Short mmCIF file of C-alpha atoms in Angstrom, two decimals:
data_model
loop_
_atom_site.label_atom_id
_atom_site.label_comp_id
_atom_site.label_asym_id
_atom_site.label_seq_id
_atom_site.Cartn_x
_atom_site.Cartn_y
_atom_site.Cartn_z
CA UNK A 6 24.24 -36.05 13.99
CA UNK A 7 26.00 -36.73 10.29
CA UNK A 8 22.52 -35.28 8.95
CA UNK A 9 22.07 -32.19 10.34
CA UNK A 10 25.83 -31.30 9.28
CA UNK A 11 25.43 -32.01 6.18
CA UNK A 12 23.23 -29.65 5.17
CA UNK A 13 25.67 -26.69 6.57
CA UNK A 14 27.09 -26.04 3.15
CA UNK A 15 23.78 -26.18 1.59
CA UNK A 16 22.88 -23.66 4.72
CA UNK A 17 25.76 -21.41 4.34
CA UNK A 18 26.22 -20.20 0.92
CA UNK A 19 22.49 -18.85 0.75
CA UNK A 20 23.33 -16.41 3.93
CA UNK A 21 26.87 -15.58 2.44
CA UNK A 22 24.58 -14.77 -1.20
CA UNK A 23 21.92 -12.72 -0.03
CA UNK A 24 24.92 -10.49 1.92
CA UNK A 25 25.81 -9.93 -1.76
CA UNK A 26 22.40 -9.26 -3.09
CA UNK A 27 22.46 -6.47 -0.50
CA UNK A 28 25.99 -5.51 -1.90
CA UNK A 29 24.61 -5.04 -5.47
CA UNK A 30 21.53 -3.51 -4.90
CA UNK A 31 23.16 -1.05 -3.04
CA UNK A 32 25.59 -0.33 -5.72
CA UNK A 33 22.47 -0.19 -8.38
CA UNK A 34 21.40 2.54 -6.28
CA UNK A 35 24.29 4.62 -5.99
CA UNK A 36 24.40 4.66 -9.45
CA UNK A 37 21.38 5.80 -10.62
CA UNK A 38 20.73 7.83 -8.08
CA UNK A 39 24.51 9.55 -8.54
CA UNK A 40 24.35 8.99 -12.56
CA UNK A 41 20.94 9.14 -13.62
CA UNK A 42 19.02 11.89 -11.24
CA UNK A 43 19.93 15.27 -12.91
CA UNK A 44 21.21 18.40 -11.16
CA UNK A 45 19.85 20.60 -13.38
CA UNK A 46 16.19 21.65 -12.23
CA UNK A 47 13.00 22.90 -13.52
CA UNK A 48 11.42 26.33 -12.44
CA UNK A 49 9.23 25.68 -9.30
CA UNK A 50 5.54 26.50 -9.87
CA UNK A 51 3.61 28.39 -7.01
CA UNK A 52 -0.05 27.10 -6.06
CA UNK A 53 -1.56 28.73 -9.16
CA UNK A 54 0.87 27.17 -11.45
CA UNK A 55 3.44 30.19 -13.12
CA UNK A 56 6.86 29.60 -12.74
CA UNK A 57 8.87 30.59 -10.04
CA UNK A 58 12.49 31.67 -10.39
CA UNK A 59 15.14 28.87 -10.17
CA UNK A 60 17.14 29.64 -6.86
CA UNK A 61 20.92 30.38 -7.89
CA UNK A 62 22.66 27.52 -5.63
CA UNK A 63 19.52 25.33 -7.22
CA UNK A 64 22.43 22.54 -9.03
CA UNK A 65 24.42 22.68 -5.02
CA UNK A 66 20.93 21.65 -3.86
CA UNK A 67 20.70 18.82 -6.28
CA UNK A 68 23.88 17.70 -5.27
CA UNK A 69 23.29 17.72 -1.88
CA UNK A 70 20.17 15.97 -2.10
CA UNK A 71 21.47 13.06 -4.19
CA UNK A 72 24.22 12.79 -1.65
CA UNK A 73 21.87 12.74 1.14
CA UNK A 74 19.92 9.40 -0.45
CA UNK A 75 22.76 7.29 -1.09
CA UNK A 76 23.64 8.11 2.74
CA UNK A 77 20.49 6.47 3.25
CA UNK A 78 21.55 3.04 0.97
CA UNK A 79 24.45 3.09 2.88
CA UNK A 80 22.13 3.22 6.29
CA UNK A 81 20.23 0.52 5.07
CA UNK A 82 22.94 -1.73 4.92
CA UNK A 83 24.16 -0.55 8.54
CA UNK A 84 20.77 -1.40 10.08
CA UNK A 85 20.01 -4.84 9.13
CA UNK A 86 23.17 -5.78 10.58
CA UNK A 87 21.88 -4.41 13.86
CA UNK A 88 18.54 -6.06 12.90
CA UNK A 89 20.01 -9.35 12.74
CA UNK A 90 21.69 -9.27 16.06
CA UNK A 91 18.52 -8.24 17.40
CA UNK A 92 20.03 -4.33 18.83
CA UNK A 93 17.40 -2.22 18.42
CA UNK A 94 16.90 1.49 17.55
CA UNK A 95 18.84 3.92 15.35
CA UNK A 96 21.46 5.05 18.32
CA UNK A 97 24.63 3.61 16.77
CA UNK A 98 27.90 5.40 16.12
CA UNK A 99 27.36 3.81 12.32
CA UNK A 100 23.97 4.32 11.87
CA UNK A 101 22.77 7.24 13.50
CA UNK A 102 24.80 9.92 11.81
CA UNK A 103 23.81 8.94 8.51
CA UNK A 104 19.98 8.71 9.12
CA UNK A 105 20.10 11.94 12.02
CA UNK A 106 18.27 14.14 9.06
CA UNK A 107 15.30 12.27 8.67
CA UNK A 108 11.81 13.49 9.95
CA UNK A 109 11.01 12.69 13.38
CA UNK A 110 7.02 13.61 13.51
CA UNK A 111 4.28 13.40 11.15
CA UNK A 112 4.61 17.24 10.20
CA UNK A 113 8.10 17.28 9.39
CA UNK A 114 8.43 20.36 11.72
CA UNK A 115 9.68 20.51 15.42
CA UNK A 116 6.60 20.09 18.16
CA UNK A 117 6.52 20.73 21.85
CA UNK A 118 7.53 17.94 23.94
CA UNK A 119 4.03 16.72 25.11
CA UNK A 120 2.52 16.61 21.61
CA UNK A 121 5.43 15.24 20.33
CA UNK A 122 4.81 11.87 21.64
CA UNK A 123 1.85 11.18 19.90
CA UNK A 124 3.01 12.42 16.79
CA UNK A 125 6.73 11.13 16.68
CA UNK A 126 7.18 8.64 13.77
CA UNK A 127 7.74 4.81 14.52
CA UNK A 128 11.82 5.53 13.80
CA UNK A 129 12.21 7.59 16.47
CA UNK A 130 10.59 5.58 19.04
CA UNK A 131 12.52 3.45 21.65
CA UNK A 132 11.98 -0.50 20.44
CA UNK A 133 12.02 -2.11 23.68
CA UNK A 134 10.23 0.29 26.00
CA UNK A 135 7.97 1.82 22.88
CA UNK A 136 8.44 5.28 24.57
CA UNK A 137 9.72 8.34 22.12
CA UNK A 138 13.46 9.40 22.30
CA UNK A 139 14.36 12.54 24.10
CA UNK A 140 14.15 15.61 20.92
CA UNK A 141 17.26 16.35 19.57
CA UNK A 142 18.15 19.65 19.95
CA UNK A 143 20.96 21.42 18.47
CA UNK A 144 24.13 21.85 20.38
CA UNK A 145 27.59 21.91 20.48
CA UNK A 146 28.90 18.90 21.99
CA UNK A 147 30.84 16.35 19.81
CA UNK A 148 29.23 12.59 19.41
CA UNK A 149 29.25 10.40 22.43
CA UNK A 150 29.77 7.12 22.78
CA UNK A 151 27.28 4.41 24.81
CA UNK A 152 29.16 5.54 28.38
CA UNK A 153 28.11 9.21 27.00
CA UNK A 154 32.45 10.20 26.81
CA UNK A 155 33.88 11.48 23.85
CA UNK A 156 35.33 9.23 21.01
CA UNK A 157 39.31 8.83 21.32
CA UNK A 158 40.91 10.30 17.85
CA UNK A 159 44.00 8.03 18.94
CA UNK A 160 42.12 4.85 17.96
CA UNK A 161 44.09 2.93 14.97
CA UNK A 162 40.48 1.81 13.33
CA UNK A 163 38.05 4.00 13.31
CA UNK A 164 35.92 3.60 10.36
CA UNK A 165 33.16 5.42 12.22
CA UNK A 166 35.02 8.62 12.63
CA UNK A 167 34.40 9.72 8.92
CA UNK A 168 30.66 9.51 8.78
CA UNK A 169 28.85 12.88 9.75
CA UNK A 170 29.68 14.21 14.04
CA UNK A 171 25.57 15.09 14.76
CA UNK A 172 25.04 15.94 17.81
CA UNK A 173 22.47 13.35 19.58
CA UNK A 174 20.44 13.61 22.53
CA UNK A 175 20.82 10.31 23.11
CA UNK A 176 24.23 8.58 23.86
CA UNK A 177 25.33 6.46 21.08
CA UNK A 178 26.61 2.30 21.46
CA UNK A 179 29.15 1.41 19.35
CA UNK A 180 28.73 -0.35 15.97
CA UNK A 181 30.00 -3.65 17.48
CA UNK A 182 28.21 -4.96 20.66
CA UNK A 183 29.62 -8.48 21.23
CA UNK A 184 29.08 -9.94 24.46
CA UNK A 185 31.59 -10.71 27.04
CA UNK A 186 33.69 -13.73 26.90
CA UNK A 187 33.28 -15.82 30.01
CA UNK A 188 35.14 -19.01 31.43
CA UNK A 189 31.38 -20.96 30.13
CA UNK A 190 32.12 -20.22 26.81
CA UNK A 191 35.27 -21.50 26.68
CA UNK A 192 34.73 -24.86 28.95
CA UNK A 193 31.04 -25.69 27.81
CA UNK A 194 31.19 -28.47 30.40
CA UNK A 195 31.27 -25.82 33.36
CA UNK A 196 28.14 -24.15 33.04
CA UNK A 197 26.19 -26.86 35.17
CA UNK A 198 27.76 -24.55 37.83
CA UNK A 199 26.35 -21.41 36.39
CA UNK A 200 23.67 -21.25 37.84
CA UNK A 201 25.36 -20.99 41.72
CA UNK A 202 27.79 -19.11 40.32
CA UNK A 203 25.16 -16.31 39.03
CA UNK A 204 23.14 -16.65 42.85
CA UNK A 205 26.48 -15.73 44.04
CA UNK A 206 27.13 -12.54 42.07
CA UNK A 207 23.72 -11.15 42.49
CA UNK A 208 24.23 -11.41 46.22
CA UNK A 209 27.16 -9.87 46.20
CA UNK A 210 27.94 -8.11 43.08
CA UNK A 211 24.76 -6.96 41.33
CA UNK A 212 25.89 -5.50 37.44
CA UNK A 213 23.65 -3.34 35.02
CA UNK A 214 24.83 -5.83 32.39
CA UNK A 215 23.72 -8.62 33.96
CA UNK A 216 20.45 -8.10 31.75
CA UNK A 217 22.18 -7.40 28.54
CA UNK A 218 24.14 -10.47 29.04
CA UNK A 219 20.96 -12.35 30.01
CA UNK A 220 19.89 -11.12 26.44
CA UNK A 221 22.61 -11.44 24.13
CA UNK A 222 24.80 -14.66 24.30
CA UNK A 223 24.13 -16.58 27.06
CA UNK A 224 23.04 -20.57 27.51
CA UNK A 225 20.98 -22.53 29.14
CA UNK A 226 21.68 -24.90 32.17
CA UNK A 227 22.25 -27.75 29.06
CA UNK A 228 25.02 -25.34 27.51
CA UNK A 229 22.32 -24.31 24.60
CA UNK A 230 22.69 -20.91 23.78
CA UNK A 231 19.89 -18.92 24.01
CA UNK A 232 18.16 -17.18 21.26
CA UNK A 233 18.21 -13.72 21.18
CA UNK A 234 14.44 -12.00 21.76
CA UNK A 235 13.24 -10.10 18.79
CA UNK A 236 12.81 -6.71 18.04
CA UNK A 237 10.13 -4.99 17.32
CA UNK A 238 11.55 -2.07 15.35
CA UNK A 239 12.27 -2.72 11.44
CA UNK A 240 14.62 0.21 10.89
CA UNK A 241 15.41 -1.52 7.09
CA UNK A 242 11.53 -0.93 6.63
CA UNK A 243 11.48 2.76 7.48
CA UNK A 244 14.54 3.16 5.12
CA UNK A 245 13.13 1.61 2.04
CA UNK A 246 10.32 3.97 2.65
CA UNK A 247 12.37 7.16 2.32
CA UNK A 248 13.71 5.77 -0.22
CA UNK A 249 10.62 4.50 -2.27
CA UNK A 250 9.47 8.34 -1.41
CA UNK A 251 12.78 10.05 -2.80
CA UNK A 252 11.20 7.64 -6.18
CA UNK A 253 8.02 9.23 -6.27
CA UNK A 254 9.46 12.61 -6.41
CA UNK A 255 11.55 12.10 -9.31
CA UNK A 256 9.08 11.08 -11.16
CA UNK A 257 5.96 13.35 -10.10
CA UNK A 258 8.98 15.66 -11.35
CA UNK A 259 9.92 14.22 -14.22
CA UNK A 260 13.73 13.75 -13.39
CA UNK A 261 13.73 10.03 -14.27
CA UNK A 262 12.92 7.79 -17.16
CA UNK A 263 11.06 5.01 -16.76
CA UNK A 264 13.88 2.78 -17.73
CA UNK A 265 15.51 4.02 -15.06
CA UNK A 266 13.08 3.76 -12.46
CA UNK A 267 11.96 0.28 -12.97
CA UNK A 268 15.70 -0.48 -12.20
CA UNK A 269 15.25 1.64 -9.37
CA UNK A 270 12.28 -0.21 -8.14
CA UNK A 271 14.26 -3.27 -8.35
CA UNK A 272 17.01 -2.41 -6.35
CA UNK A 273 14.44 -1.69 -3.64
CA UNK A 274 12.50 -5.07 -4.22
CA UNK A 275 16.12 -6.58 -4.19
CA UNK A 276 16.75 -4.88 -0.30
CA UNK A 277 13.56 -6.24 0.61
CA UNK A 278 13.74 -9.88 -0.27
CA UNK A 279 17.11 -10.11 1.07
CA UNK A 280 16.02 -9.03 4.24
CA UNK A 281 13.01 -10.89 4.75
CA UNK A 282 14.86 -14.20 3.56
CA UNK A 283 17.71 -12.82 6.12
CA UNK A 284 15.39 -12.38 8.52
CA UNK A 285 13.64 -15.86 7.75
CA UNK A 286 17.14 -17.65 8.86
CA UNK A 287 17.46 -15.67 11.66
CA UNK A 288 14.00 -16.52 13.45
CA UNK A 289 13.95 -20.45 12.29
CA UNK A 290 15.70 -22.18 15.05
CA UNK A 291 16.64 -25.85 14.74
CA UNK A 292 13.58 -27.75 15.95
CA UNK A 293 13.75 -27.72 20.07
CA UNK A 294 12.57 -31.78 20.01
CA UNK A 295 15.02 -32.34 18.01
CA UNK A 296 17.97 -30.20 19.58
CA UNK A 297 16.46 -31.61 22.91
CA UNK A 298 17.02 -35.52 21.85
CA UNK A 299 20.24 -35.20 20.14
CA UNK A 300 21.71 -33.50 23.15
CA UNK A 301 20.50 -35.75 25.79
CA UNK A 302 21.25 -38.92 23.61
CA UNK A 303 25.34 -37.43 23.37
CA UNK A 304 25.42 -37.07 26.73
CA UNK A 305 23.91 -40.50 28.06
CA UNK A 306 26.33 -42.01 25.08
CA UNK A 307 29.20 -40.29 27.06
CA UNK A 308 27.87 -41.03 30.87
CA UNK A 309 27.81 -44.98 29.73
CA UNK A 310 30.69 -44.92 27.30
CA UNK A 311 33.66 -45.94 30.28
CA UNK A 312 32.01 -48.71 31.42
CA UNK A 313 31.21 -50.04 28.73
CA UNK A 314 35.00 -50.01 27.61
CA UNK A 315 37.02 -50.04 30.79
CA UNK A 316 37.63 -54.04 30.25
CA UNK A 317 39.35 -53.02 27.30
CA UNK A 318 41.44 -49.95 27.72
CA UNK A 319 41.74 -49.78 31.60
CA UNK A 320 43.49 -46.87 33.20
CA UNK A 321 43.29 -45.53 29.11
CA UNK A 322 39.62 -45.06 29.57
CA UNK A 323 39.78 -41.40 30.81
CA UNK A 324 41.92 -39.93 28.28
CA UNK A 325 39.54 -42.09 25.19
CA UNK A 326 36.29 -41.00 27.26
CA UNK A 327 37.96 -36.97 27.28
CA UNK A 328 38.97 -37.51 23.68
CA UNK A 329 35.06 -39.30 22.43
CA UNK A 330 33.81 -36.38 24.57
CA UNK A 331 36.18 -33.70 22.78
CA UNK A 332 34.52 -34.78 19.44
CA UNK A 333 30.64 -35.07 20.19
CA UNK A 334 30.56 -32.24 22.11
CA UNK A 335 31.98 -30.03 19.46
CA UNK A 336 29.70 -31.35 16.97
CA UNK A 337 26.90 -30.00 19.48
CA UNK A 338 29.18 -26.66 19.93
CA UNK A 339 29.25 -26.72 15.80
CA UNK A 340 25.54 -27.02 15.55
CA UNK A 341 24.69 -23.98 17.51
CA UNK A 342 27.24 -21.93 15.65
CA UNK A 343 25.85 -22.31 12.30
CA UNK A 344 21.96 -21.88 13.85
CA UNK A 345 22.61 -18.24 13.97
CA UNK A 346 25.38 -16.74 12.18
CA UNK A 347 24.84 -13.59 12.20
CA UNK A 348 26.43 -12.70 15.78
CA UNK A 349 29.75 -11.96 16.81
CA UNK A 350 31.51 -15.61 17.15
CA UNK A 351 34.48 -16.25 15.23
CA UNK A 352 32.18 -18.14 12.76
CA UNK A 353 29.89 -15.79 12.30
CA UNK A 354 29.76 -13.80 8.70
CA UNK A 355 31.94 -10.82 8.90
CA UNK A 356 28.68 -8.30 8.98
CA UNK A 357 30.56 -5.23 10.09
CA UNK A 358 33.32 -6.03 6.64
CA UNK A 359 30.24 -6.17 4.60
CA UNK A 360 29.21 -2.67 5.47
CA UNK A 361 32.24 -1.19 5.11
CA UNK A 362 32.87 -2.66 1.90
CA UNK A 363 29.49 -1.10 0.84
CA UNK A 364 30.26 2.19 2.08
CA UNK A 365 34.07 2.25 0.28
CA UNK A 366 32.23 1.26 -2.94
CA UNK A 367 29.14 3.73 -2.08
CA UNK A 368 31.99 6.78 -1.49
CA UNK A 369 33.76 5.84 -4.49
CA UNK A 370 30.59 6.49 -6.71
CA UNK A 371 30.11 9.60 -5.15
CA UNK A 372 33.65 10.68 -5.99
CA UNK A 373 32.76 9.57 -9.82
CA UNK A 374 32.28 13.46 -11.39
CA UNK A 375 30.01 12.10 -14.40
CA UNK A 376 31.66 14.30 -16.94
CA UNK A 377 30.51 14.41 -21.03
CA UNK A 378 32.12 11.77 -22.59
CA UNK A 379 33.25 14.69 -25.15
CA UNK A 380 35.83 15.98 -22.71
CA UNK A 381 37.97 12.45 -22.17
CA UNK A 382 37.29 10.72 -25.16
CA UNK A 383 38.98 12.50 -27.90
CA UNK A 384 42.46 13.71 -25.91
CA UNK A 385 45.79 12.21 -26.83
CA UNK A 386 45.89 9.84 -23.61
CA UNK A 387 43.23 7.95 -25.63
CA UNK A 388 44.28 5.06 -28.35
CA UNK A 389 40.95 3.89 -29.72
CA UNK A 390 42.09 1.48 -33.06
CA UNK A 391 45.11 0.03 -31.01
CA UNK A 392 47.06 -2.23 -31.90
CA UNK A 393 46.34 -1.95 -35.53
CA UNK A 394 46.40 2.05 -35.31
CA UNK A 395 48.57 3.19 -32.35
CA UNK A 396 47.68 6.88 -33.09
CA UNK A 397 45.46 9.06 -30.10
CA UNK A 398 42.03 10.07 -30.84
CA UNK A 399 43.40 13.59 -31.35
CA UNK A 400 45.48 13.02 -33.82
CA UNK A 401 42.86 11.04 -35.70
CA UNK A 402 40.89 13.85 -35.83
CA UNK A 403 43.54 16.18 -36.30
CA UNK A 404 44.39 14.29 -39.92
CA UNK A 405 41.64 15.33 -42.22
CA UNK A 406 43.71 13.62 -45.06
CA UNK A 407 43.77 10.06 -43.89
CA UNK A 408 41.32 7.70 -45.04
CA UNK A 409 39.04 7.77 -41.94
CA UNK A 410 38.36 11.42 -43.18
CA UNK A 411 36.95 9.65 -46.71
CA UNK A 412 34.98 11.67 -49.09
CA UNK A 413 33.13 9.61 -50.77
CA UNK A 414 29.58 8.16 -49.26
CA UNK A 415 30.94 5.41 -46.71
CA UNK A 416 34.46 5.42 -47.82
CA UNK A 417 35.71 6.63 -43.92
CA UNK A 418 34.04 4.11 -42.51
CA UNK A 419 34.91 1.33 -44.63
CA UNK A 420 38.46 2.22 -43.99
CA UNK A 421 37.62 1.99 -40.37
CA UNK A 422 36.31 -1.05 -40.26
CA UNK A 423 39.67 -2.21 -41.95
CA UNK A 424 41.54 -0.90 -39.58
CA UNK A 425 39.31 -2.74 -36.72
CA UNK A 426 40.04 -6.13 -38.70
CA UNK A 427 43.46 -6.13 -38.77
CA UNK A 428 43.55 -5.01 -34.67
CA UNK A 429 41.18 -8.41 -34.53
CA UNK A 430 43.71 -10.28 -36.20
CA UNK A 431 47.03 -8.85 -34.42
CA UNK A 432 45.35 -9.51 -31.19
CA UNK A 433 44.04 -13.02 -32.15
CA UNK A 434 47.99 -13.77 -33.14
CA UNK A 435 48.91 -12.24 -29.42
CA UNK A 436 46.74 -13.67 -27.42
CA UNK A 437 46.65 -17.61 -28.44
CA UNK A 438 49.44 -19.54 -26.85
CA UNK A 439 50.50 -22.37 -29.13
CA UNK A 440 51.13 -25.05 -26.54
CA UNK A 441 47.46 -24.23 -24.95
CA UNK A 442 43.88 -25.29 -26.13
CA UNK A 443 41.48 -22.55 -27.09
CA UNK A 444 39.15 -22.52 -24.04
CA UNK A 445 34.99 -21.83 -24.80
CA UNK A 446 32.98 -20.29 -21.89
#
C-alpha cells in the first residue's frame, strides 16, 4: 500500500499544472485576439476583385467579432470540465450560451428538419444516442434549466446568470452535476447490502435517475467505485477548430503578423496538449489486478486480524480491530479518490473555480480599451524619472529650458541619463536594509 501513495504528490501536481496551462493559454488568447486583431478593416472586394465600400458600423463589427472568439476561449475551458466528468453535449447553463452562435450544418444556413439530420455538424449531435438535437428556433422564452423551469434570480451565486439568456430548444443541466450522496458513501462497509437494497427499490420505487446514478458515482459490490463510461463527443476539439478557422481568416486577410500568429498557434497547441494529457489521466485507471489483490489482501488481513490478537487484548479486540479497520480502509477510500480527480468529491480539483477564474480574467481583458500610449503617457498623473526627478511628464515637456530640452547633438539625452543614475542610486540607498543580506535570484 506505502507504494502506490507515494507517488500521489508526484500524481497531483501534474493535474493541478496542466489546469494552469489551460489558464495561460487562454489568457494568450484573449490578448491577442483583444490587442493584436485590428478593428479597422480593409474594403471588401466583390468576385471580380474592385473594392467594395467599407460598411459604416464596419469597426462595431470588428468589435463584435473579436468579442465573439474570446467567448469561444472561454467555452473551451467550460467544456473540458464537462469532458472530464464524462457529461456529454453542449446543453449546459455555462456552456451553451457562449457557443449557441456557432454553425449547426455544413452550409451554415438553416435546413428543413429531414435534411437536417444528415447534414447537422458533429457539435450539434446528441453524444450518447448519436441522434441530432431538436433545431433551435427563435423564441421568446427565457433559459431553462435541466427540469425545463425558469432560473430563480433570488439565488446568492449565480455566476451563470451573466453569460448570454439564448433561447434553447433543448432544456439546459446545470454547470454542476454531482451525484447524490447516499448512506454507501458515507459507511463504505454497508454496500454489501446494496445490492438487496437496489432489488427493493426497483420493485417498489422505480426512479429515472436510477440510470444516471448507475453512471456517475456509484461502486461495485467490493465498495470500488465505478468508472465513469466515456464519451464520445470532444466538444474541446470542435472549439479549437473554430478557433484555428477564426486564424486562417486573419491571415488570408492580412490582419495579423506572423509574430503574432505563431503565438497564436501556440496557445492552440498549448489547449490541445493539456487536454489530451488531461484526458490521458482521466482514462488510465489503476491496474484492476492490482486494485483487485490489494483489496482482497486488506480485507482477509482484517477478517483474521481478532483472532490472531484476542489472547492479547481480550474484550479490547473490537475497538483495535474497528480502529486497524478505520485506517486500511481509508487508505483504500484514499486510493480511489486520487484515481480520478476530476469529479465532484471534496478532493477533487476545484474545476468549476478554474473556469470562473478564466472567465473574470477573460472579461477583464475585454474591458482593457487599448488606447495610444500618446494619450496616458505624457499627462501630469505620470512621474517617469522618479525619485531623482519628481516632476510629471507634462511638465517635462512643458520646460523647453531644462537640460532634457539640450541643444547641442546628444546633450538632452546625456542629461537624461544623469538623471536616471542618480534615481538608480537613491533607490539602491532605499531599498537595502542594513541588517539584511543582499539576496541573488
Amino acid at each position: 500500500m506505502s507504494g502506490r501513495y507515494l507517488s500521489i504528490p508526484g500524481s497531483e501536481w501534474p493535474r493541478r499544472k496542466l489546469w494552469g496551462s489551460i489558464a495561460l493559454a487562454s489568457r494568450n488568447l484573449g490578448h491577442i485576439i483583444w490587442i493584436h486583431v485590428p478593428i479597422d478593416r480593409k474594403a471588401p472586394k466583390d468576385s471580380v476583385g474592385n473594392d467594395l465600400p467599407i460598411p459604416e458600423d464596419a469597426r462595431l463589427r470588428a468589435i463584435i467579432e473579436r468579442k465573439s472568439m474570446i467567448n469561444l476561449v472561454q467555452a473551451f475551458s467550460v467544456s473540458v470540465k464537462h469532458y472530464l466528468r464524462s457529461e456529454p453535449g453542449i446543453y449546459y447553463e455555462d456552456l451553451y450560451p457562449l457557443i449557441s452562435f456557432l454553425p449547426q450544418d455544413v452550409s451554415g444556413s438553416g435546413l428543413d428538419a429531414e435534411t437536417e439530420k444528415d447534414h447537422r455538424l458533429p457539435l450539434w449531435h446528441d453524444s450518447r444516442a448519436g441522434t441530432p438535437v431538436p433545431t433551435l428556433r427563435k423564441t421568446n422564452s427565457a433559459p431553462t434549466t435541466a427540469n425545463g423551469t425558469e432560473k430563480s434570480k433570488k439565488s446568492k451565486f449565480n455566476p451563470e446568470g451573466v453569460l448570454p439568456q439564448i433561447p434553447s430548444a433543448v432544456p439546459l443541466k446545470p454547470a454542476r452535476l454531482p451525484p447524490k450522496a447516499t448512506i454507501f458513501d458515507f459507511l463504505p462497509i454497508l454496500y454489501i447490502f446494496k445490492p438487496i437494497w437496489k432489488g427493493i427499490k426497483r420493485i417498489f420505487v422505480r426512479n429515472r435517475e436510477d440510470d444516471e446514478e448507475e453512471r456517475v458515482g456509484s461502486r461495485n459490490f467490493w465498495g470500488k467505485r465505478k468508472h465513469v463510461e466515456p464519451i464520445e463527443s470532444n466538444v474541446p476539439l470542435e472549439i479549437i477548430l473554430f478557433l484555428s478557422s477564426y486564424l486562417q481568416m486573419l491571415l488570408r486577410n492580412g490582419l495579423l503578423q506572423p509574430a503574432i500568429a505563431t503565438a497564436y498557434t501556440n496557445a492552440l497547441m498549448a489547449l490541445q496538449d493539456s487536454v489530451t494529457n488531461l484526458e490521458r489521466i482521466r482514462t488510465t485507471p489503476i491496474p484492476f489486478a492490482y486494485q483487485t489483490h490489494l483489496r482482497m489482501s486488506v480485507w482477509l488481513y482484517l477478517f483474521f486480524l481478532p483472532f490472531e490478537i484476542h489472547a492479547a487484548f481480550k474484550w479490547l479486540t473490537i475497538p483495535a480491530t474497528a480502529f486497524a479497520a478505520f485506517l486500511y480502509l481509508g487508505f483504500l477510500e484514499i486510493g480511489q479518490e486520487i484515481e480520478n480527480p476530476f469529479n465532484y468529491d471534496a478532493n477533487d480539483l476545484d474545476l468549476d473555480h478554474f473556469c470562473l477564474q478564466i472567465e473574470r480574467e477573460l472579461s477583464e481583458i475585454t474591458a482593457h480599451p487599448a488606447p495610444d500610449p500618446a494619450s496616458f503617457i505624457f499627462s501630469m498623473w505620470n512621474q517617469p524619472f522618479a525619485p531623482a526627478d519628481r516632476r510629471t511628464a507634462e511638465d517635462i515637456l512643458k520646460d523647453t529650458d531644462h537640460d532634457y530640452h539640450g541643444k547641442g547633438e546628444g546633450e538632452g539625452i546625456q542629461s537624461v541619463r544623469r538623471t536616471l543614475l542618480k534615481s538608480w542610486r537613491e533607490i539602491g540607498e532605499a531599498t537595502h536594509h542594513k541588517d539584511r543580506p543582499v539576496l541573488s535570484w
